[in-house]
Amino acid sequence: MEYVSTRGSAPALDFRGVTLAGLASDGGLYVPRAWPSFSKDEIAALAGLPYAELAAKVMQPFIGECIAPDRLLELTNQAYGRFAHKAVTPLKQFDETQWLLELFHGPTLAFKDVALQLLGLLFEEFLKNSDQHLTIVGATSGDTGSAAIDAVAGRDKIDIFMLHPKGRVSEVQRRQMTSVIAPNVHNIAIEGSFDDAQAMVKRMFADTAMTDRFRISAVNSINWARLMAQVVYYFAAGVQLGAPHRKVAFSVPTGNFGDVFAGYVAAKMGLPVERLVVATNVNDILHRAISTGDYSAHGVTPTDAPSMDIQVSSNFERLLFDAGGRDGLAMADQMKSFEASKAMQLTNTQRDGAAALFTSARADAGQTVDAMRWAWDNCREVIDPHTAIGLHAALETKLPAGVPMVTLATAHPAKFGPAVEKAIGEKPVLPPRVGDLYEREEAFSELPGTYEAVAEFVAERATPSPL
Ligand SMILES: Cc1ncc(COP(=O)(O)O)c(C=O)c1O
Ligand SMILES: N[C@@H](CCOP(=O)(O)O)C(=O)O
């Protein structure tokens, strides 16, 4: 399998190359040159497999010869062996049409663990016979940070620098990151929003003063391997609900557009997907882009779903590239102009390509609370505010008769205890695996929201690596 950049001028790489690179050298994101596809029989044969086996089968075409099938299965068994639920991503039924796909049974209680537990192992696998050292620079609005840190803390050939927007993540989210004290873990609180942090991360990939000395890589969903691992649970849920003989719809709480893009990839591979619903909070750039073609950032408003407080959604570029005809140089121009003005209009081809599969909906604070109450009152199910935004969108969406709607439950409610308690009067309890969180010591650095401050901080602490 070969990967190409959405901006058309970076070299094509294999799976090992894109995993270690993170972002393409032309500023674009890597995507497979062509989508692999499964026949109906191959999809039917996935039903009933243990999650780790299903994952290895779904991911093997993306990995090609970079990892042998037996070895990949060992890695998926190891990655998903740490999950607290045997099914890894269990599916629950709300009513005749509404389902919930629980993605928060990993070590840090959010869907990020599904991909990052594997990514930590992939980094190690690809570094084991080399003298290279990775410097991971990441941005988090709360959940990627702890999941990535859990996946790489203490690993020999990796340093991780994780930027979070100061005061804009929940207390549980912050403690989950900052209470991991290890010599290779560097937590940084910056002044500004997640968008500011993500822009700094991308800038570092283009800064030759840094890339000439350090082997910079990514754990955010700009890294293709993250998305690849997220494709798996769409297949897992789809076959449980009757795929390939029945279509399934998914409602996905969305911020950086990684999770829902993984659903698009599953559909490209042959999973019969009726609809992908892009659910946003009031930071609704993606809702506006999908419903009207207007992709313009209006500044970030803090909400009770802080992980979705994002206005510049990295992976939207992957969709615009693929649905817009895969013209890398045109994409590079479009993105450069967006980076300068923070506004752009989708082309007709991009809009039509997106409309074939995606619809969108937006939930404000009241609607988010109503969805948490709906789940509690009707099903005695406690859901977190991000999942509630997905559920709100699912309940608003009209589907053909017989098509099940699956809302992705992206975080455990205890990560956002105060907001959940305010909505339904029940205080969600932290699971035992993180039960001692409030007793742990925290360590993090605070920096102003400037690229120079962050680059200097990283350069002083990272391990130089031969190129
Ligand atoms: C709990 C939760 N839900 C939803 C999202 C949005 O996912 P994505 O950024 O892949 O669109 C995030 C962050 O990414 C998250 O942490
Ligand atoms: N919501 C994320 C930020 C987006 O991150 P990505 O790693 O999925 O690109 C977070 O909670 O950190």
GROMACS .gro file of C-alpha atoms and ligand atoms in nm:
model
  495
    1MET     CA    1   0.000   0.000   0.000
    2GLU     CA    2   0.132   0.340  -0.097
    3TYR     CA    3   0.027   0.670   0.058
    4VAL     CA    4   0.012   1.012  -0.110
    5SER     CA    5  -0.016   1.359   0.039
    6THR     CA    6  -0.335   1.562   0.004
    7ARG     CA    7  -0.116   1.851  -0.114
    8GLY     CA    8   0.044   1.661  -0.398
    9SER     CA    9   0.414   1.731  -0.361
   10ALA     CA   10   0.549   1.521  -0.072
   11PRO     CA   11   0.704   1.186  -0.159
   12ALA     CA   12   0.474   0.881  -0.156
   13LEU     CA   13   0.548   0.654   0.142
   14ASP     CA   14   0.462   0.307   0.265
   15PHE     CA   15   0.276   0.240   0.593
   16ARG     CA   16   0.591   0.246   0.806
   17GLY     CA   17   0.688   0.576   0.648
   18VAL     CA   18   0.354   0.749   0.708
   19THR     CA   19   0.330   0.620   1.065
   20LEU     CA   20   0.669   0.764   1.157
   21ALA     CA   21   0.621   1.083   0.950
   22GLY     CA   22   0.285   1.188   1.096
   23LEU     CA   23   0.234   1.486   0.865
   24ALA     CA   24   0.352   1.504   0.502
   25SER     CA   25   0.649   1.729   0.429
   26ASP     CA   26   0.433   1.957   0.207
   27GLY     CA   27   0.197   2.024   0.500
   28GLY     CA   28  -0.064   1.780   0.368
   29LEU     CA   29  -0.207   1.464   0.522
   30TYR     CA   30  -0.133   1.116   0.393
   31VAL     CA   31  -0.409   0.901   0.244
   32PRO     CA   32  -0.389   0.565   0.065
   33ARG     CA   33  -0.331   0.604  -0.309
   34ALA     CA   34  -0.643   0.388  -0.359
   35TRP     CA   35  -0.898   0.254  -0.112
   36PRO     CA   36  -0.874  -0.119  -0.048
   37SER     CA   37  -1.210  -0.293  -0.065
   38PHE     CA   38  -1.376  -0.601   0.082
   39SER     CA   39  -1.631  -0.817  -0.098
   40LYS     CA   40  -1.966  -0.892   0.066
   41ASP     CA   41  -1.840  -1.239   0.157
   42GLU     CA   42  -1.529  -1.095   0.319
   43ILE     CA   43  -1.742  -0.854   0.524
   44ALA     CA   44  -1.983  -1.132   0.624
   45ALA     CA   45  -1.686  -1.340   0.742
   46LEU     CA   46  -1.594  -1.069   0.996
   47ALA     CA   47  -1.912  -1.135   1.198
   48GLY     CA   48  -1.844  -1.305   1.530
   49LEU     CA   49  -1.466  -1.260   1.527
   50PRO     CA   50  -1.297  -1.142   1.849
   51TYR     CA   51  -1.220  -0.770   1.817
   52ALA     CA   52  -0.842  -0.813   1.790
   53GLU     CA   53  -0.884  -1.058   1.500
   54LEU     CA   54  -1.134  -0.840   1.322
   55ALA     CA   55  -0.899  -0.544   1.366
   56ALA     CA   56  -0.605  -0.729   1.213
   57LYS     CA   57  -0.816  -0.833   0.913
   58VAL     CA   58  -0.955  -0.483   0.851
   59MET     CA   59  -0.615  -0.313   0.887
   60GLN     CA   60  -0.391  -0.557   0.699
   61PRO     CA   61  -0.460  -0.408   0.352
   62PHE     CA   62  -0.341  -0.066   0.478
   63ILE     CA   63  -0.024  -0.211   0.627
   64GLY     CA   64   0.076  -0.434   0.339
   65GLU     CA   65   0.417  -0.590   0.376
   66CYS     CA   66   0.530  -0.357   0.654
   67ILE     CA   67   0.403  -0.603   0.919
   68ALA     CA   68   0.331  -0.973   0.861
   69PRO     CA   69  -0.028  -1.088   0.938
   70ASP     CA   70   0.076  -1.306   1.237
   71ARG     CA   71   0.273  -1.023   1.392
   72LEU     CA   72  -0.011  -0.778   1.337
   73LEU     CA   73  -0.245  -1.011   1.523
   74GLU     CA   74   0.001  -1.024   1.814
   75LEU     CA   75   0.001  -0.645   1.823
   76THR     CA   76  -0.378  -0.612   1.813
   77ASN     CA   77  -0.413  -0.875   2.088
   78GLN     CA   78  -0.168  -0.678   2.299
   79ALA     CA   79  -0.333  -0.340   2.228
   80TYR     CA   80  -0.689  -0.454   2.299
   81GLY     CA   81  -0.592  -0.682   2.587
   82ARG     CA   82  -0.583  -0.370   2.807
   83PHE     CA   83  -0.950  -0.286   2.753
   84ALA     CA   84  -1.192  -0.331   3.043
   85HIS     CA   85  -1.467  -0.485   2.826
   86LYS     CA   86  -1.423  -0.819   2.650
   87ALA     CA   87  -1.597  -0.689   2.339
   88VAL     CA   88  -1.356  -0.388   2.338
   89THR     CA   89  -1.621  -0.163   2.173
   90PRO     CA   90  -1.956  -0.302   2.292
   91LEU     CA   91  -2.281  -0.208   2.121
   92LYS     CA   92  -2.590  -0.127   2.331
   93GLN     CA   93  -2.947  -0.092   2.216
   94PHE     CA   94  -3.150   0.215   2.319
   95ASP     CA   95  -3.470   0.134   2.130
   96GLU     CA   96  -3.587  -0.009   1.796
   97THR     CA   97  -3.357   0.211   1.589
   98GLN     CA   98  -3.112   0.382   1.822
   99TRP     CA   99  -2.789   0.213   1.931
  100LEU     CA  100  -2.483   0.323   2.126
  101LEU     CA  101  -2.129   0.211   2.040
  102GLU     CA  102  -1.922   0.240   2.357
  103LEU     CA  103  -1.567   0.336   2.270
  104PHE     CA  104  -1.446   0.430   2.617
  105HIS     CA  105  -1.338   0.102   2.775
  106GLY     CA  106  -0.966   0.165   2.721
  107PRO     CA  107  -0.716   0.277   2.985
  108THR     CA  108  -0.796   0.651   2.961
  109LEU     CA  109  -1.173   0.632   2.910
  110ALA     CA  110  -1.211   0.780   2.561
  111PHE     CA  111  -1.225   0.650   2.203
  112LYS     CA  112  -0.868   0.768   2.147
  113ASP     CA  113  -0.739   0.458   2.326
  114VAL     CA  114  -0.867   0.236   2.046
  115ALA     CA  115  -0.612   0.382   1.807
  116LEU     CA  116  -0.342   0.504   2.042
  117GLN     CA  117  -0.290   0.177   2.228
  118LEU     CA  118  -0.202   0.030   1.889
  119LEU     CA  119  -0.005   0.332   1.767
  120GLY     CA  120   0.230   0.312   2.068
  121LEU     CA  121   0.307  -0.048   1.971
  122LEU     CA  122   0.350   0.041   1.603
  123PHE     CA  123   0.605   0.310   1.689
  124GLU     CA  124   0.799   0.059   1.894
  125GLU     CA  125   0.777  -0.205   1.620
  126PHE     CA  126   0.909   0.033   1.356
  127LEU     CA  127   1.187   0.174   1.574
  128LYS     CA  128   1.314  -0.153   1.719
  129ASN     CA  129   1.586  -0.220   1.462
  130SER     CA  130   1.686   0.141   1.405
  131ASP     CA  131   1.893   0.396   1.590
  132GLN     CA  132   1.626   0.662   1.544
  133HIS     CA  133   1.457   0.846   1.828
  134LEU     CA  134   1.108   0.995   1.786
  135THR     CA  135   1.001   1.334   1.915
  136ILE     CA  136   0.624   1.333   1.928
  137VAL     CA  137   0.459   1.672   1.937
  138GLY     CA  138   0.085   1.668   1.993
  139ALA     CA  139  -0.210   1.897   2.064
  140THR     CA  140  -0.503   1.798   2.276
  141SER     CA  141  -0.841   1.938   2.369
  142GLY     CA  142  -0.842   1.683   2.650
  143ASP     CA  143  -0.856   1.321   2.538
  144THR     CA  144  -0.579   1.261   2.285
  145GLY     CA  145  -0.327   1.382   2.542
  146SER     CA  146  -0.388   1.121   2.809
  147ALA     CA  147  -0.441   0.839   2.560
  148ALA     CA  148  -0.114   0.918   2.378
  149ILE     CA  149   0.080   0.960   2.701
  150ASP     CA  150  -0.052   0.631   2.834
  151ALA     CA  151   0.053   0.464   2.508
  152VAL     CA  152   0.413   0.589   2.502
  153ALA     CA  153   0.510   0.675   2.862
  154GLY     CA  154   0.838   0.510   2.957
  155ARG     CA  155   0.918   0.391   2.603
  156ASP     CA  156   1.286   0.407   2.524
  157LYS     CA  157   1.312   0.575   2.188
  158ILE     CA  158   1.027   0.823   2.222
  159ASP     CA  159   0.978   1.164   2.384
  160ILE     CA  160   0.630   1.315   2.391
  161PHE     CA  161   0.545   1.685   2.417
  162MET     CA  162   0.173   1.738   2.462
  163LEU     CA  163   0.018   2.085   2.438
  164HIS     CA  164  -0.319   2.149   2.599
  165PRO     CA  165  -0.514   2.476   2.614
  166LYS     CA  166  -0.472   2.602   2.970
  167GLY     CA  167  -0.795   2.587   3.173
  168ARG     CA  168  -0.999   2.455   2.881
  169VAL     CA  169  -0.998   2.081   2.953
  170SER     CA  170  -1.193   1.908   3.229
  171GLU     CA  171  -1.019   1.843   3.561
  172VAL     CA  172  -1.024   1.466   3.506
  173GLN     CA  173  -0.878   1.510   3.158
  174ARG     CA  174  -0.600   1.735   3.289
  175ARG     CA  175  -0.511   1.503   3.576
  176GLN     CA  176  -0.506   1.201   3.345
  177MET     CA  177  -0.229   1.370   3.145
  178THR     CA  178  -0.036   1.556   3.406
  179SER     CA  179  -0.021   1.280   3.665
  180VAL     CA  180   0.186   1.057   3.440
  181ILE     CA  181   0.534   1.138   3.564
  182ALA     CA  182   0.795   0.985   3.333
  183PRO     CA  183   1.122   1.120   3.194
  184ASN     CA  184   0.994   1.105   2.834
  185VAL     CA  185   0.660   1.281   2.905
  186HIS     CA  186   0.633   1.661   2.882
  187ASN     CA  187   0.293   1.820   2.944
  188ILE     CA  188   0.258   2.184   2.843
  189ALA     CA  189  -0.036   2.413   2.918
  190ILE     CA  190  -0.046   2.695   2.663
  191GLU     CA  191  -0.241   3.017   2.656
  192GLY     CA  192  -0.499   2.985   2.378
  193SER     CA  193  -0.729   2.727   2.224
  194PHE     CA  194  -0.683   2.378   2.084
  195ASP     CA  195  -0.671   2.537   1.735
  196ASP     CA  196  -0.370   2.747   1.843
  197ALA     CA  197  -0.196   2.437   1.979
  198GLN     CA  198  -0.270   2.234   1.665
  199ALA     CA  199  -0.136   2.516   1.444
  200MET     CA  200   0.189   2.518   1.645
  201VAL     CA  201   0.226   2.142   1.605
  202LYS     CA  202   0.181   2.168   1.228
  203ARG     CA  203   0.424   2.457   1.211
  204MET     CA  204   0.692   2.249   1.382
  205PHE     CA  205   0.671   1.991   1.102
  206ALA     CA  206   0.757   2.271   0.857
  207ASP     CA  207   1.036   2.422   1.069
  208THR     CA  208   1.364   2.291   0.930
  209ALA     CA  209   1.553   2.417   1.235
  210MET     CA  210   1.356   2.149   1.424
  211THR     CA  211   1.317   1.878   1.160
  212ASP     CA  212   1.690   1.885   1.075
  213ARG     CA  213   1.772   1.789   1.436
  214PHE     CA  214   1.475   1.588   1.558
  215ARG     CA  215   1.262   1.314   1.406
  216ILE     CA  216   0.925   1.479   1.470
  217SER     CA  217   0.612   1.263   1.459
  218ALA     CA  218   0.243   1.291   1.544
  219VAL     CA  219  -0.011   1.116   1.760
  220ASN     CA  220  -0.301   1.334   1.653
  221SER     CA  221  -0.534   1.209   1.385
  222ILE     CA  222  -0.321   1.381   1.123
  223ASN     CA  223  -0.125   1.054   1.157
  224TRP     CA  224  -0.287   0.805   0.918
  225ALA     CA  225  -0.234   0.511   1.156
  226ARG     CA  226  -0.476   0.674   1.403
  227LEU     CA  227  -0.757   0.677   1.150
  228MET     CA  228  -0.682   0.329   1.021
  229ALA     CA  229  -0.736   0.184   1.369
  230GLN     CA  230  -1.064   0.376   1.405
  231VAL     CA  231  -1.205   0.224   1.083
  232VAL     CA  232  -1.221  -0.109   1.264
  233TYR     CA  233  -1.507  -0.031   1.502
  234TYR     CA  234  -1.735   0.078   1.217
  235PHE     CA  235  -1.694  -0.272   1.073
  236ALA     CA  236  -1.735  -0.430   1.417
  237ALA     CA  237  -2.066  -0.248   1.475
  238GLY     CA  238  -2.180  -0.285   1.113
  239VAL     CA  239  -2.152  -0.663   1.102
  240GLN     CA  240  -2.326  -0.698   1.438
  241LEU     CA  241  -2.620  -0.507   1.296
  242GLY     CA  242  -2.650  -0.707   0.974
  243ALA     CA  243  -2.389  -0.572   0.731
  244PRO     CA  244  -2.320  -0.652   0.449
  245HIS     CA  245  -2.691  -0.737   0.401
  246ARG     CA  246  -2.823  -0.430   0.583
  247LYS     CA  247  -2.722  -0.064   0.575
  248VAL     CA  248  -2.622   0.111   0.896
  249ALA     CA  249  -2.602   0.483   0.985
  250PHE     CA  250  -2.360   0.642   1.233
  251SER     CA  251  -2.383   0.966   1.428
  252VAL     CA  252  -2.039   1.089   1.527
  253PRO     CA  253  -1.955   1.367   1.776
  254THR     CA  254  -1.702   1.560   1.570
  255GLY     CA  255  -1.415   1.804   1.625
  256ASN     CA  256  -1.104   1.731   1.422
  257PHE     CA  257  -1.305   1.517   1.175
  258GLY     CA  258  -1.086   1.212   1.238
  259ASP     CA  259  -1.345   0.976   1.382
  260VAL     CA  260  -1.610   1.044   1.121
  261PHE     CA  261  -1.354   1.028   0.840
  262ALA     CA  262  -1.273   0.676   0.959
  263GLY     CA  263  -1.641   0.598   0.894
  264TYR     CA  264  -1.603   0.736   0.542
  265VAL     CA  265  -1.305   0.506   0.489
  266ALA     CA  266  -1.512   0.207   0.610
  267ALA     CA  267  -1.778   0.298   0.353
  268LYS     CA  268  -1.513   0.329   0.079
  269MET     CA  269  -1.397  -0.021   0.173
  270GLY     CA  270  -1.742  -0.164   0.114
  271LEU     CA  271  -1.926  -0.136   0.447
  272PRO     CA  272  -2.286  -0.045   0.356
  273VAL     CA  273  -2.319   0.292   0.529
  274GLU     CA  274  -2.650   0.473   0.480
  275ARG     CA  275  -2.534   0.800   0.636
  276LEU     CA  276  -2.261   0.955   0.847
  277VAL     CA  277  -2.398   1.231   1.067
  278VAL     CA  278  -2.141   1.494   1.163
  279ALA     CA  279  -2.252   1.617   1.507
  280THR     CA  280  -2.100   1.941   1.637
  281ASN     CA  281  -2.145   2.164   1.938
  282VAL     CA  282  -2.176   2.543   1.890
  283ASN     CA  283  -1.825   2.539   1.741
  284ASP     CA  284  -2.006   2.443   1.426
  285ILE     CA  285  -1.774   2.509   1.132
  286LEU     CA  286  -1.822   2.152   1.007
  287HIS     CA  287  -2.200   2.173   1.032
  288ARG     CA  288  -2.191   2.494   0.828
  289ALA     CA  289  -1.949   2.346   0.575
  290ILE     CA  290  -2.157   2.035   0.517
  291SER     CA  291  -2.494   2.207   0.514
  292THR     CA  292  -2.401   2.524   0.321
  293GLY     CA  293  -2.044   2.484   0.185
  294ASP     CA  294  -1.916   2.768   0.407
  295TYR     CA  295  -1.599   2.657   0.588
  296SER     CA  296  -1.508   2.966   0.788
  297ALA     CA  297  -1.375   2.972   1.143
  298HIS     CA  298  -1.553   3.206   1.385
  299GLY     CA  299  -1.333   3.164   1.694
  300VAL     CA  300  -1.369   2.897   1.960
  301THR     CA  301  -1.640   2.909   2.229
  302PRO     CA  302  -1.572   2.701   2.543
  303THR     CA  303  -1.847   2.441   2.608
  304ASP     CA  304  -1.924   2.144   2.834
  305ALA     CA  305  -1.791   1.922   2.553
  306PRO     CA  306  -1.441   2.072   2.554
  307SER     CA  307  -1.283   1.804   2.337
  308MET     CA  308  -1.500   1.925   2.050
  309ASP     CA  309  -1.412   2.293   2.098
  310ILE     CA  310  -1.235   2.299   1.764
  311GLN     CA  311  -1.281   2.519   1.459
  312VAL     CA  312  -1.001   2.411   1.229
  313SER     CA  313  -1.060   2.042   1.161
  314SER     CA  314  -0.746   1.885   1.021
  315ASN     CA  315  -0.902   1.579   0.866
  316PHE     CA  316  -1.160   1.774   0.668
  317GLU     CA  317  -0.874   1.822   0.423
  318ARG     CA  318  -0.868   1.446   0.365
  319LEU     CA  319  -1.237   1.450   0.271
  320LEU     CA  320  -1.206   1.758   0.050
  321PHE     CA  321  -0.915   1.594  -0.132
  322ASP     CA  322  -1.085   1.260  -0.183
  323ALA     CA  323  -1.438   1.381  -0.253
  324GLY     CA  324  -1.310   1.674  -0.460
  325GLY     CA  325  -1.127   1.466  -0.723
  326ARG     CA  326  -0.783   1.412  -0.559
  327ASP     CA  327  -0.612   1.713  -0.716
  328GLY     CA  328  -0.323   1.769  -0.469
  329LEU     CA  329  -0.193   2.095  -0.613
  330ALA     CA  330  -0.539   2.252  -0.619
  331MET     CA  331  -0.586   2.131  -0.260
  332ALA     CA  332  -0.258   2.293  -0.158
  333ASP     CA  333  -0.377   2.629  -0.300
  334GLN     CA  334  -0.717   2.596  -0.132
  335MET     CA  335  -0.559   2.516   0.207
  336LYS     CA  336  -0.300   2.794   0.180
  337SER     CA  337  -0.575   3.043   0.118
  338PHE     CA  338  -0.776   2.899   0.412
  339GLU     CA  339  -0.470   2.921   0.640
  340ALA     CA  340  -0.434   3.290   0.552
  341SER     CA  341  -0.800   3.397   0.576
  342LYS     CA  342  -0.952   3.122   0.798
  343ALA     CA  343  -1.238   3.103   0.549
  344MET     CA  344  -1.314   2.912   0.233
  345GLN     CA  345  -1.601   2.798   0.018
  346LEU     CA  346  -1.621   2.432  -0.080
  347THR     CA  347  -1.621   2.366  -0.455
  348ASN     CA  348  -1.936   2.213  -0.605
  349THR     CA  349  -1.753   1.882  -0.653
  350GLN     CA  350  -1.644   1.881  -0.289
  351ARG     CA  351  -1.996   1.964  -0.170
  352ASP     CA  352  -2.160   1.698  -0.385
  353GLY     CA  353  -1.896   1.440  -0.289
  354ALA     CA  354  -1.955   1.508   0.080
  355ALA     CA  355  -2.334   1.518   0.047
  356ALA     CA  356  -2.339   1.165  -0.094
  357LEU     CA  357  -2.265   1.026   0.253
  358PHE     CA  358  -2.259   1.303   0.513
  359THR     CA  359  -2.527   1.510   0.681
  360SER     CA  360  -2.474   1.725   0.987
  361ALA     CA  361  -2.640   1.867   1.295
  362ARG     CA  362  -2.544   2.105   1.574
  363ALA     CA  363  -2.634   2.089   1.943
  364ASP     CA  364  -2.628   2.394   2.169
  365ALA     CA  365  -2.590   2.369   2.548
  366GLY     CA  366  -2.962   2.310   2.613
  367GLN     CA  367  -2.992   2.044   2.344
  368THR     CA  368  -2.685   1.868   2.485
  369VAL     CA  369  -2.846   1.856   2.830
  370ASP     CA  370  -3.175   1.734   2.678
  371ALA     CA  371  -2.997   1.445   2.506
  372MET     CA  372  -2.824   1.344   2.833
  373ARG     CA  373  -3.170   1.348   2.998
  374TRP     CA  374  -3.328   1.151   2.711
  375ALA     CA  375  -3.072   0.872   2.758
  376TRP     CA  376  -3.119   0.873   3.135
  377ASP     CA  377  -3.499   0.902   3.143
  378ASN     CA  378  -3.566   0.650   2.866
  379CYS     CA  379  -3.285   0.399   2.906
  380ARG     CA  380  -3.120   0.467   3.246
  381GLU     CA  381  -2.799   0.527   3.052
  382VAL     CA  382  -2.552   0.792   3.169
  383ILE     CA  383  -2.378   0.950   2.871
  384ASP     CA  384  -2.118   1.223   2.852
  385PRO     CA  385  -2.177   1.564   2.684
  386HIS     CA  386  -1.983   1.468   2.365
  387THR     CA  387  -2.187   1.151   2.320
  388ALA     CA  388  -2.500   1.355   2.393
  389ILE     CA  389  -2.424   1.581   2.097
  390GLY     CA  390  -2.402   1.271   1.880
  391LEU     CA  391  -2.729   1.140   2.024
  392HIS     CA  392  -2.903   1.473   1.964
  393ALA     CA  393  -2.799   1.457   1.599
  394ALA     CA  394  -2.903   1.090   1.574
  395LEU     CA  395  -3.251   1.163   1.710
  396GLU     CA  396  -3.291   1.452   1.461
  397THR     CA  397  -3.192   1.246   1.158
  398LYS     CA  398  -3.457   1.079   0.940
  399LEU     CA  399  -3.354   0.741   0.801
  400PRO     CA  400  -3.525   0.488   0.573
  401ALA     CA  401  -3.723   0.224   0.767
  402GLY     CA  402  -3.513  -0.058   0.907
  403VAL     CA  403  -3.181   0.127   0.908
  404PRO     CA  404  -3.025   0.124   1.255
  405MET     CA  405  -2.862   0.445   1.381
  406VAL     CA  406  -2.547   0.402   1.590
  407THR     CA  407  -2.425   0.692   1.804
  408LEU     CA  408  -2.058   0.674   1.888
  409ALA     CA  409  -2.009   0.708   2.266
  410THR     CA  410  -1.669   0.875   2.258
  411ALA     CA  411  -1.595   0.931   2.626
  412HIS     CA  412  -1.683   0.789   2.967
  413PRO     CA  413  -1.927   1.020   3.150
  414ALA     CA  414  -1.700   1.038   3.457
  415LYS     CA  415  -1.451   1.245   3.257
  416PHE     CA  416  -1.711   1.525   3.265
  417GLY     CA  417  -1.872   1.456   3.603
  418PRO     CA  418  -1.993   1.807   3.695
  419ALA     CA  419  -2.166   1.865   3.357
  420VAL     CA  420  -2.333   1.524   3.369
  421GLU     CA  421  -2.447   1.567   3.730
  422LYS     CA  422  -2.591   1.909   3.649
  423ALA     CA  423  -2.789   1.759   3.360
  424ILE     CA  424  -2.934   1.442   3.516
  425GLY     CA  425  -2.870   1.471   3.890
  426GLU     CA  426  -2.649   1.159   3.893
  427LYS     CA  427  -2.275   1.178   3.959
  428PRO     CA  428  -2.087   0.936   3.732
  429VAL     CA  429  -1.822   0.736   3.916
  430LEU     CA  430  -1.466   0.700   3.788
  431PRO     CA  431  -1.395   0.334   3.700
  432PRO     CA  432  -1.146   0.154   3.930
  433ARG     CA  433  -0.865   0.174   3.671
  434VAL     CA  434  -0.844   0.550   3.729
  435GLY     CA  435  -0.998   0.559   4.077
  436ASP     CA  436  -0.686   0.708   4.242
  437LEU     CA  437  -0.668   1.003   4.000
  438TYR     CA  438  -0.726   1.271   4.262
  439GLU     CA  439  -0.448   1.138   4.484
  440ARG     CA  440  -0.180   1.149   4.215
  441GLU     CA  441   0.081   1.423   4.193
  442GLU     CA  442   0.064   1.647   3.883
  443ALA     CA  443   0.346   1.800   3.678
  444PHE     CA  444   0.322   2.031   3.379
  445SER     CA  445   0.485   2.342   3.238
  446GLU     CA  446   0.304   2.661   3.141
  447LEU     CA  447   0.401   2.851   2.828
  448PRO     CA  448   0.271   3.156   2.645
  449GLY     CA  449   0.081   3.074   2.327
  450THR     CA  450   0.366   3.148   2.090
  451TYR     CA  451   0.533   2.904   1.855
  452GLU     CA  452   0.879   3.031   1.952
  453ALA     CA  453   0.826   2.949   2.321
  454VAL     CA  454   0.708   2.597   2.241
  455ALA     CA  455   0.985   2.528   1.987
  456GLU     CA  456   1.251   2.644   2.233
  457PHE     CA  457   1.102   2.426   2.509
  458VAL     CA  458   1.102   2.119   2.282
  459ALA     CA  459   1.451   2.184   2.141
  460GLU     CA  460   1.598   2.205   2.491
  461ARG     CA  461   1.456   1.869   2.599
  462ALA     CA  462   1.418   1.647   2.290
  463THR     CA  463   1.675   1.387   2.184
  464PRO     CA  464   1.841   1.464   1.849
  465SER     CA  465   1.804   1.181   1.598
  466PRO     CA  466   1.997   1.093   1.284
  467LEU     CA  467   1.796   1.149   0.966
  468LIG     C1  468  -1.482   1.273   2.367
  468LIG     C2  469  -1.460   1.319   2.227
  468LIG     N1  470  -1.562   1.316   2.141
  468LIG     C3  471  -1.547   1.357   2.014
  468LIG     C4  472  -1.426   1.408   1.968
  468LIG     C5  473  -1.416   1.451   1.826
  468LIG     O1  474  -1.348   1.355   1.749
  468LIG     P1  475  -1.272   1.398   1.618
  468LIG     O2  476  -1.173   1.501   1.657
  468LIG     O3  477  -1.209   1.273   1.570
  468LIG     O4  478  -1.375   1.453   1.525
  468LIG     C6  479  -1.318   1.415   2.056
  468LIG     C7  480  -1.186   1.467   2.015
  468LIG     O5  481  -1.132   1.443   1.916
  468LIG     C8  482  -1.334   1.367   2.187
  468LIG     O6  483  -1.231   1.365   2.270
  469LIG     N1  484  -1.051   1.605   2.064
  469LIG     C1  485  -0.910   1.579   2.064
  469LIG     C2  486  -0.836   1.677   1.980
  469LIG     C3  487  -0.839   1.632   1.836
  469LIG     O1  488  -0.749   1.542   1.830
  469LIG     P1  489  -0.712   1.425   1.735
  469LIG     O2  490  -0.594   1.368   1.807
  469LIG     O3  491  -0.822   1.328   1.728
  469LIG     O4  492  -0.672   1.481   1.605
  469LIG     C4  493  -0.865   1.572   2.209
  469LIG     O5  494  -0.949   1.549   2.294
  469LIG     O6  495  -0.748   1.585   2.238
   0.00000   0.00000   0.00000
